[in-house]
Amino acid sequence: AGGKRGVEIEGAADMGGLHCFSTFIEEPNGDEWLLLEALKAMNIVCKPDEEERKGCSGHICKSVYSTHAENKHMSYIVYVPKDQQEKVDLKGWFEAVNKAVMGDKVAEASTMILGKVANDPDAGKFILKLKDEFQAASLQYLRSTGNFPEAGNDDSDDDMVFGDDFDCDALEDQQAETAEPEVIPSKEFDAKQEKAVKKVTKAGGKRGVEIEGAADMGGLHCFSTFIEEPNGDEWLLLEALKAMNIVCKPDEEERKGCSGHICKSVYSTH
């Protein structure tokens, strides 16, 4: 998962002209040491003759977080390669996100700092809320230090749509008033395939939230990504896209989809 996410980070950063990025990864399930392994995989050096690219994002500064499936804890890591450390302050970035989530430092090296926080209602620590606080603090720190383009920058407004400025509700209202109902092709799945459909729908909903976050972080309105679960099946891929585009409900405990306003190219291989 880390190797694939690294390739996605490389592509998104290149599209947005960014040298810093913040993202979520599910597979470590909030475990700090598994998150560290995921980071290592993201930073694998690409081999020119390799059939399937993995990693490839070691040159990109990153903050990455992972939450436990039952929101018992969250781990996070900030990574800044040595050749970027004059521009990006590793300790300053970590301290900003660590303070926002009220967490603790677990380990430190020359290019990365690892942290963790446990869900603790008595101390006002709710993982469901803290994961949003983490992303917001990461973005704010990068903007305040000149390592991320400011929303409303005149030099980039013609080319980018920033998440902070994009009024999704207004766009949906306008589309509802003016557009013809969209007819999306579909397939009748048999009983044996229903399990695969549920798996793909769950994965698509989570990937949609990740796309929304990555697009906001990168100031992008277009995104390209890979999704494994459809296993190369075109109709299952379509179900995954539908799940990515589910409209977010403000009162929903777990966000799903939320990226219907983002242009996407998505692929899956057998």
XYZ file of C-alpha atoms in Angstrom:
270
model
C 0.000 0.000 0.000
C 2.851 2.413 0.819
C 4.558 1.783 -2.507
C 1.368 2.516 -4.443
C 0.577 5.577 -2.349
C 4.066 6.904 -3.012
C 3.460 6.784 -6.778
C 0.142 8.607 -6.270
C 1.850 11.274 -4.157
C 4.507 11.732 -6.818
C 1.834 12.214 -9.490
C -0.325 14.566 -7.425
C 2.677 16.655 -6.380
C 3.854 16.913 -9.975
C 0.364 17.960 -11.112
C 0.189 20.631 -8.425
C 3.832 21.712 -8.633
C 4.268 20.911 -4.931
C 7.252 19.831 -2.844
C 5.163 19.133 0.285
C 2.185 16.855 0.681
C -0.130 15.528 3.405
C -2.147 12.324 3.155
C -3.938 9.505 4.968
C -3.160 5.793 4.678
C -5.521 3.150 5.998
C -3.443 -0.031 6.059
C -1.283 0.634 9.170
C -4.561 0.817 11.151
C -3.125 3.508 13.395
C 0.003 1.530 14.352
C 3.006 3.859 14.453
C 5.586 1.249 13.416
C 3.516 -0.011 10.505
C 3.078 3.620 9.460
C 6.861 3.971 9.460
C 7.123 0.937 7.159
C 4.523 2.520 4.870
C 6.629 5.699 4.717
C 9.723 3.667 3.815
C 7.739 2.067 0.962
C 6.581 5.490 -0.257
C 10.209 6.577 -0.480
C 11.593 3.588 -2.403
C 13.795 4.774 -5.277
C 12.135 4.026 -8.617
C 13.999 1.735 -10.979
C 13.784 2.778 -14.655
C 13.408 -0.826 -15.874
C 10.829 -1.843 -13.253
C 7.549 -3.059 -14.698
C 5.436 -1.743 -11.815
C 6.533 1.546 -10.262
C 6.612 1.662 -6.434
C 7.450 4.478 -4.059
C 9.090 7.187 -6.141
C 8.248 10.024 -3.707
C 11.339 10.172 -1.507
C 12.050 13.686 -2.790
C 8.682 14.999 -1.564
C 8.194 16.295 2.008
C 5.276 14.497 3.634
C 3.005 14.394 6.639
C 1.157 11.074 6.756
C -1.376 9.820 9.279
C -3.286 6.606 9.962
C -6.201 5.932 12.310
C -7.328 2.778 14.083
C -10.422 1.197 12.525
C -12.356 1.790 15.748
C -10.742 5.212 16.309
C -8.837 4.047 19.398
C -5.696 5.896 18.354
C -3.956 7.716 15.515
C -0.329 7.687 14.453
C 1.361 10.281 12.263
C 4.747 10.987 10.759
C 6.432 14.037 9.257
C 9.187 13.455 6.708
C 11.548 16.021 5.167
C 14.478 14.843 2.999
C 17.846 16.364 3.900
C 18.113 18.425 0.734
C 14.809 20.162 1.571
C 15.525 20.964 5.215
C 16.800 24.493 4.578
C 13.386 25.269 3.116
C 11.154 23.056 5.293
C 11.712 22.843 9.057
C 11.137 19.200 10.059
C 10.803 19.904 13.792
C 8.647 22.975 13.270
C 6.229 21.085 11.035
C 5.980 18.170 13.454
C 5.481 20.431 16.453
C 2.629 22.207 14.666
C 0.667 19.021 13.948
C 1.622 17.398 17.265
C 0.273 20.380 19.196
C -2.938 20.362 17.160
C -3.698 16.723 18.017
C -2.275 16.855 21.569
C -0.072 13.847 20.844
C 3.318 12.500 21.866
C 6.574 12.027 19.979
C 7.456 8.332 19.606
C 10.673 8.348 17.583
C 12.934 10.760 15.721
C 15.601 10.529 13.025
C 17.399 13.017 10.793
C 14.615 13.062 8.178
C 11.477 12.060 10.078
C 9.586 12.352 13.378
C 6.914 9.855 14.421
C 4.015 10.594 16.784
C 0.899 9.014 18.259
C -2.235 10.028 20.137
C -4.857 7.873 21.869
C -8.575 8.533 21.935
C -9.287 10.029 25.369
C -12.699 11.708 25.792
C -11.855 12.803 29.356
C -8.923 14.808 27.955
C -10.954 16.126 25.029
C -9.155 13.895 22.519
C -11.509 12.451 19.923
C -9.757 10.741 17.011
C -12.667 11.432 14.660
C -12.060 15.152 15.195
C -8.284 15.048 15.577
C -7.662 13.584 12.131
C -9.261 16.699 10.622
C -7.261 18.883 13.006
C -4.088 17.159 11.814
C -4.730 17.944 8.156
C -5.745 21.531 8.913
C -2.651 22.160 11.060
C -0.361 20.624 8.453
C -1.747 22.817 5.692
C -1.705 25.939 7.867
C 1.925 25.395 8.831
C 3.021 24.918 5.222
C 1.166 28.042 4.122
C 2.555 30.114 6.988
C 6.119 29.140 6.063
C 5.710 29.719 2.325
C 5.832 26.020 1.443
C 2.322 25.828 0.054
C 0.550 28.259 -2.308
C -1.894 30.597 -0.608
C -5.527 30.312 -1.649
C -6.366 33.370 -3.709
C -2.834 33.790 -5.094
C -3.236 35.805 -8.272
C -0.531 33.843 -10.036
C -2.335 30.542 -9.703
C -6.071 31.304 -9.571
C -6.513 30.843 -13.323
C -5.055 27.352 -13.188
C -6.156 25.943 -9.834
C -9.259 25.629 -7.729
C -8.366 25.690 -4.047
C -10.382 23.591 -1.612
C -10.824 26.549 0.740
C -12.409 28.646 -2.003
C -14.467 25.971 -3.758
C -18.164 26.183 -2.839
C -19.331 22.629 -3.450
C -22.834 23.256 -2.081
C -23.371 26.162 -4.460
C -22.131 24.091 -7.387
C -24.459 21.196 -6.500
C -27.424 23.585 -6.172
C -26.630 25.113 -9.557
C -26.290 21.697 -11.186
C -29.591 20.585 -9.673
C -31.349 23.616 -11.163
C -29.835 23.557 -14.636
C -28.600 20.097 -15.525
C -30.506 17.180 -16.979
C -30.563 14.129 -14.686
C -27.393 12.145 -15.278
C -27.924 8.646 -16.590
C -25.085 6.453 -15.352
C -24.670 3.013 -16.940
C -24.977 0.068 -14.590
C -24.829 -3.701 -14.526
C -26.957 -6.267 -12.737
C -24.634 -8.183 -10.428
C -25.452 -11.734 -9.407
C -25.408 -12.983 -5.819
C -21.803 -14.180 -6.094
C -20.638 -10.721 -7.159
C -22.473 -8.786 -4.441
C -19.634 -9.362 -1.971
C -17.180 -7.843 -4.454
C -19.536 -4.892 -5.003
C -19.678 -4.192 -1.249
C -15.884 -4.388 -0.993
C -15.413 -2.051 -3.959
C -18.025 0.407 -2.670
C -16.333 0.591 0.726
C -12.916 1.113 -0.886
C -14.281 3.715 -3.304
C -15.897 5.702 -0.493
C -12.623 5.837 1.425
C -10.612 6.671 -1.690
C -13.010 9.509 -2.458
C -12.277 11.130 0.918
C -8.546 10.682 0.277
C -8.893 12.294 -3.167
C -10.811 15.203 -1.652
C -8.057 15.736 0.927
C -5.220 15.365 -1.566
C -6.894 17.714 -4.044
C -7.479 20.318 -1.338
C -3.902 19.935 -0.151
C -2.576 20.292 -3.680
C -5.006 22.989 -4.797
C -6.138 20.687 -7.618
C -9.462 20.267 -9.379
C -8.298 17.236 -11.384
C -6.797 14.026 -10.056
C -5.550 10.671 -11.347
C -5.324 7.567 -9.187
C -5.237 3.766 -9.032
C -7.662 1.555 -7.108
C -6.941 -2.105 -6.508
C -10.271 -3.579 -5.384
C -12.125 -3.739 -8.767
C -9.337 -6.078 -9.928
C -9.497 -4.649 -13.443
C -13.266 -5.195 -13.867
C -14.822 -2.233 -15.674
C -18.237 -2.479 -13.983
C -16.759 -2.793 -10.512
C -14.553 0.207 -11.316
C -17.716 2.131 -12.165
C -19.186 1.168 -8.780
C -15.989 2.431 -7.142
C -16.352 5.767 -8.952
C -19.962 6.078 -7.800
C -18.794 5.533 -4.221
C -16.060 8.159 -4.618
C -18.702 10.672 -5.668
C -21.199 10.105 -2.828
C -22.329 13.465 -1.429
C -20.984 13.994 2.092
C -23.513 14.343 4.883
C -22.531 16.944 7.522
C -23.813 14.824 10.420
C -22.265 11.569 9.220
C -19.834 10.018 11.707
C -17.601 8.512 9.014
C -17.158 10.544 5.831
C -17.477 8.649 2.522
C -17.023 9.790 -1.057
C -17.007 13.611 -0.957
C -15.064 14.001 -4.219
C -17.853 14.369 -6.762
C -16.680 17.923 -7.484
C -13.205 16.727 -8.483
C -12.389 15.635 -12.047
C -10.851 12.159 -11.992
C -9.187 9.514 -14.099
C -9.158 6.192 -12.246
C -7.732 2.845 -13.303
C -7.600 -0.701 -11.968
C -5.628 -3.740 -13.122
C -6.324 -7.465 -12.859
